[in-house]
PDB file of C-alpha atoms in Angstrom:
ATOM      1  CA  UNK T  16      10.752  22.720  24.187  1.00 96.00           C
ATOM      2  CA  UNK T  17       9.419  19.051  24.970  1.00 97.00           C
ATOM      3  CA  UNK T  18       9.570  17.020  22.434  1.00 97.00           C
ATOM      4  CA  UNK T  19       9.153  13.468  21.640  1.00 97.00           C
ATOM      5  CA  UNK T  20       9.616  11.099  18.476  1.00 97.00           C
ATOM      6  CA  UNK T  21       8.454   7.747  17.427  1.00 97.00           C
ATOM      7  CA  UNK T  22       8.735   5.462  14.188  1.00 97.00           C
ATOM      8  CA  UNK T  23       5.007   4.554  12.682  1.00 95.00           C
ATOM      9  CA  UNK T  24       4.338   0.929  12.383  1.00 88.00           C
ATOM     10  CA  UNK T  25       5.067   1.475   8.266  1.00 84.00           C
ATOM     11  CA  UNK T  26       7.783   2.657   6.458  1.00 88.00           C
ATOM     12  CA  UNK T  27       9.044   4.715   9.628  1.00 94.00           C
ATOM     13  CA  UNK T  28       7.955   7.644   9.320  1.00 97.00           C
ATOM     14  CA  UNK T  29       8.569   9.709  12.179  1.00 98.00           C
ATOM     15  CA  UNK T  30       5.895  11.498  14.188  1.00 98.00           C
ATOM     16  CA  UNK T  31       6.524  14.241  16.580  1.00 98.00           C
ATOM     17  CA  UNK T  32       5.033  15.682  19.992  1.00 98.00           C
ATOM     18  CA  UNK T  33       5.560  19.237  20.662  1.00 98.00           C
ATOM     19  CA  UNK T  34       4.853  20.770  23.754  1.00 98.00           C
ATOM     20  CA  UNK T  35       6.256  24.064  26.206  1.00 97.00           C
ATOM     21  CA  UNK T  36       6.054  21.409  29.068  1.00 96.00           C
ATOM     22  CA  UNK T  37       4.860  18.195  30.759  1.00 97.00           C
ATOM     23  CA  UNK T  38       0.960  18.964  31.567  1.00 97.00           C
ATOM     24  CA  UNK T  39       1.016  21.491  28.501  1.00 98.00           C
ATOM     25  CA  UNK T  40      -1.049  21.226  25.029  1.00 98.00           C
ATOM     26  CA  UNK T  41       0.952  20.006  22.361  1.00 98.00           C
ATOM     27  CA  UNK T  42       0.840  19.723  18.727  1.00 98.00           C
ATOM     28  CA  UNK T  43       1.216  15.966  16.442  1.00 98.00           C
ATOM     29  CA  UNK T  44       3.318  16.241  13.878  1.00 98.00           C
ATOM     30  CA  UNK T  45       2.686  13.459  10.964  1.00 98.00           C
ATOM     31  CA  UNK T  46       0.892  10.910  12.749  1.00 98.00           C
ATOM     32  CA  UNK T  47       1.420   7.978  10.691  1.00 95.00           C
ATOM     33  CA  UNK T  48      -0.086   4.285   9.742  1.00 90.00           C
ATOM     34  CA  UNK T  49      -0.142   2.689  13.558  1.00 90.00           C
ATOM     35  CA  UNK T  50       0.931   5.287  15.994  1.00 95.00           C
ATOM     36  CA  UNK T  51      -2.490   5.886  18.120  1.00 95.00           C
ATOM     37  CA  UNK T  52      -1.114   3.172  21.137  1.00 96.00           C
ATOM     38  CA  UNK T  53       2.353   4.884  20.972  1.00 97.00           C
ATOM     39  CA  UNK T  54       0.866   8.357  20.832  1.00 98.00           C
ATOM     40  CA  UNK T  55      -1.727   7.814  23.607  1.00 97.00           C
ATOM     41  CA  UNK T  56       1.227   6.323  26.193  1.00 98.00           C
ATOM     42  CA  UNK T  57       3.175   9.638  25.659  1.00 98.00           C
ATOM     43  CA  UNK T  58       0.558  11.782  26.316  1.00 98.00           C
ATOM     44  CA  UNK T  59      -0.376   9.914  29.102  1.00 98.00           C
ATOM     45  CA  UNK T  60       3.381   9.624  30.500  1.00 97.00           C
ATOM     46  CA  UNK T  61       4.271  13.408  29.565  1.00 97.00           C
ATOM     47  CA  UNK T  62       0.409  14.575  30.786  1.00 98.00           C
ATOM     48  CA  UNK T  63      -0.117  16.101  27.022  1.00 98.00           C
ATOM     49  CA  UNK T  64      -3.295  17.261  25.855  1.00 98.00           C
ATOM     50  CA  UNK T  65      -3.336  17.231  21.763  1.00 98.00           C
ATOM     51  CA  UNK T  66      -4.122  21.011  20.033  1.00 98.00           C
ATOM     52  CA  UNK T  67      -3.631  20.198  16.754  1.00 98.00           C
ATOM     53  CA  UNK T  68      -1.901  18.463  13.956  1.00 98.00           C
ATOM     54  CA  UNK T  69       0.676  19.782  11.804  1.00 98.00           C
ATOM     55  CA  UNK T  70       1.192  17.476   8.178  1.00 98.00           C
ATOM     56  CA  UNK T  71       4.300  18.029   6.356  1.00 98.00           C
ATOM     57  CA  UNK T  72       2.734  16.746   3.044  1.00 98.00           C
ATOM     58  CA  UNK T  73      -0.107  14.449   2.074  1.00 96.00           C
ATOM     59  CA  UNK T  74       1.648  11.356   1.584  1.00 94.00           C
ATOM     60  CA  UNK T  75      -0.195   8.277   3.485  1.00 91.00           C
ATOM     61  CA  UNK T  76       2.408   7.350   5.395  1.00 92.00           C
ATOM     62  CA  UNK T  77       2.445  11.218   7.339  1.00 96.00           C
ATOM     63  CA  UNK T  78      -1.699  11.189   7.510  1.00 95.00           C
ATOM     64  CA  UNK T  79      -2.796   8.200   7.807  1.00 92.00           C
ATOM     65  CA  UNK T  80      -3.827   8.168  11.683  1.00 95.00           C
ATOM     66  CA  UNK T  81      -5.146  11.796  11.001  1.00 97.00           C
ATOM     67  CA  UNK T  82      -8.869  11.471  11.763  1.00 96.00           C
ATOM     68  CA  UNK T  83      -8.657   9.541  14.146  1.00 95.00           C
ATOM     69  CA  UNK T  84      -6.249  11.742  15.911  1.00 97.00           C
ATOM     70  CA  UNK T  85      -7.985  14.829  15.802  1.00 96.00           C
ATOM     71  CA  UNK T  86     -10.731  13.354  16.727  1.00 93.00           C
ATOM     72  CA  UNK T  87     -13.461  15.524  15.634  1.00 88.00           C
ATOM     73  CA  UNK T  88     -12.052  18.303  17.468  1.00 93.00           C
ATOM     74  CA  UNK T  89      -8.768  19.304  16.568  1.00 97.00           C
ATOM     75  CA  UNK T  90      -7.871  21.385  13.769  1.00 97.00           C
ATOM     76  CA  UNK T  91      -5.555  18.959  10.743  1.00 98.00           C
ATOM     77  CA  UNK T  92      -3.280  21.641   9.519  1.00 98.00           C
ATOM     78  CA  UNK T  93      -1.720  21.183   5.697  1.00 98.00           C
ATOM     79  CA  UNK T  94      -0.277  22.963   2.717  1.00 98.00           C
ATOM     80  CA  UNK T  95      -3.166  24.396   0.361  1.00 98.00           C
ATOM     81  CA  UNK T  96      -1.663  22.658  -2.581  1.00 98.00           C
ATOM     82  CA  UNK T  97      -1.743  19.414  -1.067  1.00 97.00           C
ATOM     83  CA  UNK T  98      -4.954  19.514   0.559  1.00 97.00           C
ATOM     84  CA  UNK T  99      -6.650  17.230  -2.184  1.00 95.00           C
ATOM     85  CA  UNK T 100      -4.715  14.759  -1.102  1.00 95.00           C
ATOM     86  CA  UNK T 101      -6.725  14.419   2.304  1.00 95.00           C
ATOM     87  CA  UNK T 102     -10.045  14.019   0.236  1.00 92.00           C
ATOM     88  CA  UNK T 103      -8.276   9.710  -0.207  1.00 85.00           C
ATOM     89  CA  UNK T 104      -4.646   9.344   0.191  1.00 78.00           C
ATOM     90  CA  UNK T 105      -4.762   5.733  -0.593  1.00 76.00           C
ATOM     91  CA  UNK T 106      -6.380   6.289  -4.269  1.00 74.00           C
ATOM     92  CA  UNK T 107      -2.664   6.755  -5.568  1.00 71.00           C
ATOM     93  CA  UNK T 108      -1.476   4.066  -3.864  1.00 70.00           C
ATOM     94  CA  UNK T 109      -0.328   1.218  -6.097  1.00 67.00           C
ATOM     95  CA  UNK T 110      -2.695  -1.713  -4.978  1.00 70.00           C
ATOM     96  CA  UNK T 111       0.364  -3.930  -4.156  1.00 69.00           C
ATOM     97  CA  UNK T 112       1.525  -1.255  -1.387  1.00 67.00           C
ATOM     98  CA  UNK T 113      -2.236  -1.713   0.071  1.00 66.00           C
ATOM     99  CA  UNK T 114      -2.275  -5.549  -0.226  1.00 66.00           C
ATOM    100  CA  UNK T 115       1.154  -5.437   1.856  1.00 67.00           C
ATOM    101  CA  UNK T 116      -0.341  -3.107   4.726  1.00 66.00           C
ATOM    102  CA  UNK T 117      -3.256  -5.576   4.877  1.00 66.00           C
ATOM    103  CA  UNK T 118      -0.976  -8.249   5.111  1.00 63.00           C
ATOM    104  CA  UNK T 119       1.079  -6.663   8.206  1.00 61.00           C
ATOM    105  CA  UNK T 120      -2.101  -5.482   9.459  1.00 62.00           C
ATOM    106  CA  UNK T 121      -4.400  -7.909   9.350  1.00 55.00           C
ATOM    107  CA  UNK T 122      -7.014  -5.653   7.645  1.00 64.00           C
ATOM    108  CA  UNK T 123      -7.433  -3.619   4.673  1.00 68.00           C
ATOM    109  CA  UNK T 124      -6.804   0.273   4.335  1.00 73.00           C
ATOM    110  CA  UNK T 125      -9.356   2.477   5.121  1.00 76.00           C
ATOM    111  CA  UNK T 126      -9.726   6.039   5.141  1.00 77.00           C
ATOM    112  CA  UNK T 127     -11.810   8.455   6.378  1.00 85.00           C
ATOM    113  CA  UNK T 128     -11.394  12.548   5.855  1.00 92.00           C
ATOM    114  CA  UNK T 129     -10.566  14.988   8.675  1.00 94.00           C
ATOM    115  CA  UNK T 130     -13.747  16.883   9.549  1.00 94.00           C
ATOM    116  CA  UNK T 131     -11.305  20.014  10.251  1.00 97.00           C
ATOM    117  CA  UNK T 132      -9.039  21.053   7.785  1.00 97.00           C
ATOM    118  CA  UNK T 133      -7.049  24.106   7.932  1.00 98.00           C
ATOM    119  CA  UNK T 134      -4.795  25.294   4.452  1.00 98.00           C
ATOM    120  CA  UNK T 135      -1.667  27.187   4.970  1.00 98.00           C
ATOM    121  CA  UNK T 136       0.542  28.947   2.458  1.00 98.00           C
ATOM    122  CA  UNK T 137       3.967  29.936   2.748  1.00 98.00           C
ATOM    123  CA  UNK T 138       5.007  32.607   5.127  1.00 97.00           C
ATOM    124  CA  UNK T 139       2.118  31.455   7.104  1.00 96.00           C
ATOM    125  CA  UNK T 140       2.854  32.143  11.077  1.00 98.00           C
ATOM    126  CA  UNK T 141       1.343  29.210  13.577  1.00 98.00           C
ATOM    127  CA  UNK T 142       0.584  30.218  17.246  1.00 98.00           C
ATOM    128  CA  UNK T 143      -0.798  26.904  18.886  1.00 98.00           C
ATOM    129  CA  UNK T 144      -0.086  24.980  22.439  1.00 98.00           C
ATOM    130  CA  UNK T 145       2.158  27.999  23.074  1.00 98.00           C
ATOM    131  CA  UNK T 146       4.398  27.092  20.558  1.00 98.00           C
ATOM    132  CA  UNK T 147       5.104  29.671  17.189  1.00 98.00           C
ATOM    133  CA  UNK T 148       5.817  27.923  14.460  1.00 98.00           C
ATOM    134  CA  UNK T 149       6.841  29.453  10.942  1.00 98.00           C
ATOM    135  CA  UNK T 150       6.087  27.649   7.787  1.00 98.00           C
ATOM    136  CA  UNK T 151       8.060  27.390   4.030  1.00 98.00           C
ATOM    137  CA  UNK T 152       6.654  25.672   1.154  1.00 98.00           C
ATOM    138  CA  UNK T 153       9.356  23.389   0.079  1.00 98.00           C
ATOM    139  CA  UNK T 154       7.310  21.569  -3.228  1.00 98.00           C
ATOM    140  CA  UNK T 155       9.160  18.805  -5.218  1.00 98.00           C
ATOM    141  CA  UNK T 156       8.457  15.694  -3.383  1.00 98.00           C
ATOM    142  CA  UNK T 157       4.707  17.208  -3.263  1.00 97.00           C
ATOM    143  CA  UNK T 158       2.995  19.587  -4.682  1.00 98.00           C
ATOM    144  CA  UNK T 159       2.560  21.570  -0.844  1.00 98.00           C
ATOM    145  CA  UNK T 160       5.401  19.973   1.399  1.00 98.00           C
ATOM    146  CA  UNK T 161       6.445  22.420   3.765  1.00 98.00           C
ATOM    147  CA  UNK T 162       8.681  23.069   6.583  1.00 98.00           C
ATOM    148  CA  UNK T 163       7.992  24.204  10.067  1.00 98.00           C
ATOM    149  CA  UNK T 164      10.651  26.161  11.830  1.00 98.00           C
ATOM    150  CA  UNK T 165      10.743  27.182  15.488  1.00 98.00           C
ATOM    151  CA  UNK T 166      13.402  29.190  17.556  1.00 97.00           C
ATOM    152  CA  UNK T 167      13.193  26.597  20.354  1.00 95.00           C
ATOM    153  CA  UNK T 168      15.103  23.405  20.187  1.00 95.00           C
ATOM    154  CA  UNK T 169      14.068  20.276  22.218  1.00 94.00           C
ATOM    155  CA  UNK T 170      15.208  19.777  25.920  1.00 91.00           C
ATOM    156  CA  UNK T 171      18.598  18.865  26.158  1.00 80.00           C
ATOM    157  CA  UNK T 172      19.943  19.441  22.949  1.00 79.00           C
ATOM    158  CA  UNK T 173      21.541  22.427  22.585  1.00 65.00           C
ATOM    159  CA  UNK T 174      24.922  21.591  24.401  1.00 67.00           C
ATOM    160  CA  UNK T 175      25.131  18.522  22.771  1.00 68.00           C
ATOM    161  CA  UNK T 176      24.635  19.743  18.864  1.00 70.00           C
ATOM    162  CA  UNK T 177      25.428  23.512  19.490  1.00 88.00           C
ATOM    163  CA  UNK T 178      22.146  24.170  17.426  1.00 94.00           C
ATOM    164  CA  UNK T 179      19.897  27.348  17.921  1.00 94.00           C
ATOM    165  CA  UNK T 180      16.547  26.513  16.150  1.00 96.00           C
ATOM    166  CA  UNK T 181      14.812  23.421  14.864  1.00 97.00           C
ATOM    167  CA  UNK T 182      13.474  22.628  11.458  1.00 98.00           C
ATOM    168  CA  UNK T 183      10.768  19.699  11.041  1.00 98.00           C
ATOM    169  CA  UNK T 184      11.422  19.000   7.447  1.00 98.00           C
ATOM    170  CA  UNK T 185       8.975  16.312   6.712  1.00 98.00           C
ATOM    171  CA  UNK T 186      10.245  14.551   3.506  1.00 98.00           C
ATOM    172  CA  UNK T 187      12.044  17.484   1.844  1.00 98.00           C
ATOM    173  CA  UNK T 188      15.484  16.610   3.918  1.00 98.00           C
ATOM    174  CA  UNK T 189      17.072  13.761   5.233  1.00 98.00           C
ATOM    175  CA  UNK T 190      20.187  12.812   6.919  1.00 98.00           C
ATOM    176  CA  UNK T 191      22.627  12.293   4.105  1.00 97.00           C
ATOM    177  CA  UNK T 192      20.158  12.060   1.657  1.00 98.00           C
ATOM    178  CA  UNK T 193      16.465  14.204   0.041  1.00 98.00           C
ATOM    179  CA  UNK T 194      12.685  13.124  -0.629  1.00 97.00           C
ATOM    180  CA  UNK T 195      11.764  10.847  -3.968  1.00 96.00           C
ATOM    181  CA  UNK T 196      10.741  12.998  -6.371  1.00 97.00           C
ATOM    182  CA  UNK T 197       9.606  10.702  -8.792  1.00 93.00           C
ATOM    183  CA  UNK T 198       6.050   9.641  -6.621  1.00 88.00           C
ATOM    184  CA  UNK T 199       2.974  11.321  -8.139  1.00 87.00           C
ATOM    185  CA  UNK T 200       2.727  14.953  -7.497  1.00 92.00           C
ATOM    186  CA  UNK T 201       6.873  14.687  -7.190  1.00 96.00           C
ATOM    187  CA  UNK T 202       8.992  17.428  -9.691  1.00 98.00           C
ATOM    188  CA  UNK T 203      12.684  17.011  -9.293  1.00 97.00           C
ATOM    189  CA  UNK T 204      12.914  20.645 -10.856  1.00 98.00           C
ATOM    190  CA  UNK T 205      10.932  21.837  -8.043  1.00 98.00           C
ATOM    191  CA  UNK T 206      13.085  20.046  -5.081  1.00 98.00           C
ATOM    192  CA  UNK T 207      16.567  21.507  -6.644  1.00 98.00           C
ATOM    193  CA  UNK T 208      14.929  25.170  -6.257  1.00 98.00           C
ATOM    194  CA  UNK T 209      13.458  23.986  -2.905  1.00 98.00           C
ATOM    195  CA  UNK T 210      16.791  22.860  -1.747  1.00 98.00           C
ATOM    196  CA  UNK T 211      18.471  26.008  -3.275  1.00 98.00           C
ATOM    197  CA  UNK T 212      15.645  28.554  -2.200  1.00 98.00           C
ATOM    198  CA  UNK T 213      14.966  27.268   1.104  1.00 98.00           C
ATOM    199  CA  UNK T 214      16.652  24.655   2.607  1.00 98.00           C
ATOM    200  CA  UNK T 215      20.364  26.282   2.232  1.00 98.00           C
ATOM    201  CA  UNK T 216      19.577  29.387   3.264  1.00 97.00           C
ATOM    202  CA  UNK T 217      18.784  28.118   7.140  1.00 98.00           C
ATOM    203  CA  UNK T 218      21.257  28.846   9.497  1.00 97.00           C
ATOM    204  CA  UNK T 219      23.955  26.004  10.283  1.00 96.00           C
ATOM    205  CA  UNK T 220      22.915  25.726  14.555  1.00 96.00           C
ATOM    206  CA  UNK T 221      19.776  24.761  13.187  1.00 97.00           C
ATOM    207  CA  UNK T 222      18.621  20.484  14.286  1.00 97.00           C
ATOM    208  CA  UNK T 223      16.875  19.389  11.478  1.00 98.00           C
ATOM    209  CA  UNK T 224      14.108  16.859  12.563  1.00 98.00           C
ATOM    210  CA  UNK T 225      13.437  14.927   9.219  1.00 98.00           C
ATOM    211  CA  UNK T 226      10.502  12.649   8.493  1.00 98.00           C
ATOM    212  CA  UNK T 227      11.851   9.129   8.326  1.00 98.00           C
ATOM    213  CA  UNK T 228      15.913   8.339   9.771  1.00 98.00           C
ATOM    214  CA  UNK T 229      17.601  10.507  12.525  1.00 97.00           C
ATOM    215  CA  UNK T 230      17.839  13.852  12.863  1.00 97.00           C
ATOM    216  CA  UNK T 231      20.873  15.969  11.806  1.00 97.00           C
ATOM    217  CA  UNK T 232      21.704  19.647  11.481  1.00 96.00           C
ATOM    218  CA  UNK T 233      22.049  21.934   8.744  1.00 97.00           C
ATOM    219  CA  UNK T 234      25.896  22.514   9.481  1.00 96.00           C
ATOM    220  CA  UNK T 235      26.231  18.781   9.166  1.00 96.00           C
ATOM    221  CA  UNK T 236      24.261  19.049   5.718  1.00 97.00           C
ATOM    222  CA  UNK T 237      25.633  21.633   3.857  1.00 96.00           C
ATOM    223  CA  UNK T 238      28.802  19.871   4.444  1.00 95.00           C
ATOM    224  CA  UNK T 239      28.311  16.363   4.007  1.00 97.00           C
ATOM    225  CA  UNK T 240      24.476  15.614   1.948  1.00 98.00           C
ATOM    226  CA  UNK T 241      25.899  15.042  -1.732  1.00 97.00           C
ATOM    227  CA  UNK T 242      22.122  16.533  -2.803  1.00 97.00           C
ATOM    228  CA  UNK T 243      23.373  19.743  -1.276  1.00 97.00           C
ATOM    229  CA  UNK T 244      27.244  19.978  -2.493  1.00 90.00           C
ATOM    230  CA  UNK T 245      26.145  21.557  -6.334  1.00 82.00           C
ATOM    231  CA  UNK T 246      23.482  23.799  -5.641  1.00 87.00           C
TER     232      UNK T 246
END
């Protein structure tokens, strides 16, 4: 599997590029605030035609280059329970977060909703760009944060982390550490079952591609994340 990863320009939040192959369609995964220049050059260097985007959760800093994305044309895929959260992302923002993004950006906030959005539920089976991707609800940070699993793993990677499958875990798992669950929408009660229910249960050769800091695996998790050790 082809894949490439990038920080946003905000609060790093990592956005992904999944593809079968250079020339291929791919899929975005959490296109955040400022990554439409670093997007377009890898398309253009890896020949990558968007199919749709994939959103962990609703949080602005995973949607916030969206629209513009898709374009129009492509499909914005989310969690039913956190679809309200397209509708304006930046209404629970506290108005000191948006006065600092206008001052790094040079311009205020705006938003405008995808004209294409798909809801998916748990269990829910993705076939796009050639790519099948399965998907967990995982709520507690949000209301609908999910995961989406493949069976692939990216090019390259599987002598180097002996890992089997890959896990895009948006902000329900970190490296060493698990998503804020005290943001609107957030229920700590909910992340210790999501952790229990669904994160622990995936296999150990799994890379775990989280959405902000480096990726990690769930071997390395289950032995080391101290969010992990009492569950």
């Amino acid at each position: 599997m082809l894949t490439a990863a990038f920080p946003a320009a905000a609060f790093g939040t990592n956005c992904y590029v999944l593809a079968t192959g250079r020339g291929e369609e791919c899929l975005v995964v959490d296109p955040g605030i400022g990554i439409e220049e670093q997007l377009r050059e890898v398309l253009t260097e890896l020949r990558l035609k968007p199919a749709a985007v994939l959103l962990t959760h609703g949080h602005i800093d995973h949607v916030y280059s969206v629209t513009p994305v898709c374009g129009g044309q492509l499909g914005a895929y989310i969690h039913a329970d956190d679809r309200y959260r397209l509708r304006d992302p930046l209404a629970s923002l506290d108005p000191a977060l948006l006065g600092m993004f206008e001052q790094q950006f040079g311009r205020a906030a705006t938003w405008t909703e995808p004209s294409d959005v798909r809801e998916i539920s748990d269990g829910t089976t993705l076939d796009l760009a050639g790519l099948t991707l399965s998907v967990q609800h995982a709520p507690g940070h949000t209301e609908g944060s999910v995961l989406f699993g493949l069976d692939q793993v990216p090019e390259g990677v599987e002598d180097q982390a002996e890992v089997t499958s890959t896990v895009l875990s948006g902000d329900v798992l970190f490296a060493g550490s698990i998503g804020r669950t005290d943001l609107p929408g957030g229920d700590h009660a909910a992340m210790q079952r999501s952790l229990r229910d669904v994160v622990l249960p995936l296999p150990d050769p799994t890379l775990v591609l989280p959405g902000h800091g480096p990726a990690t695996t769930m071997r390395q998790e289950r032995t080391t994340n101290p969010y992990l050790q009492d569950l």
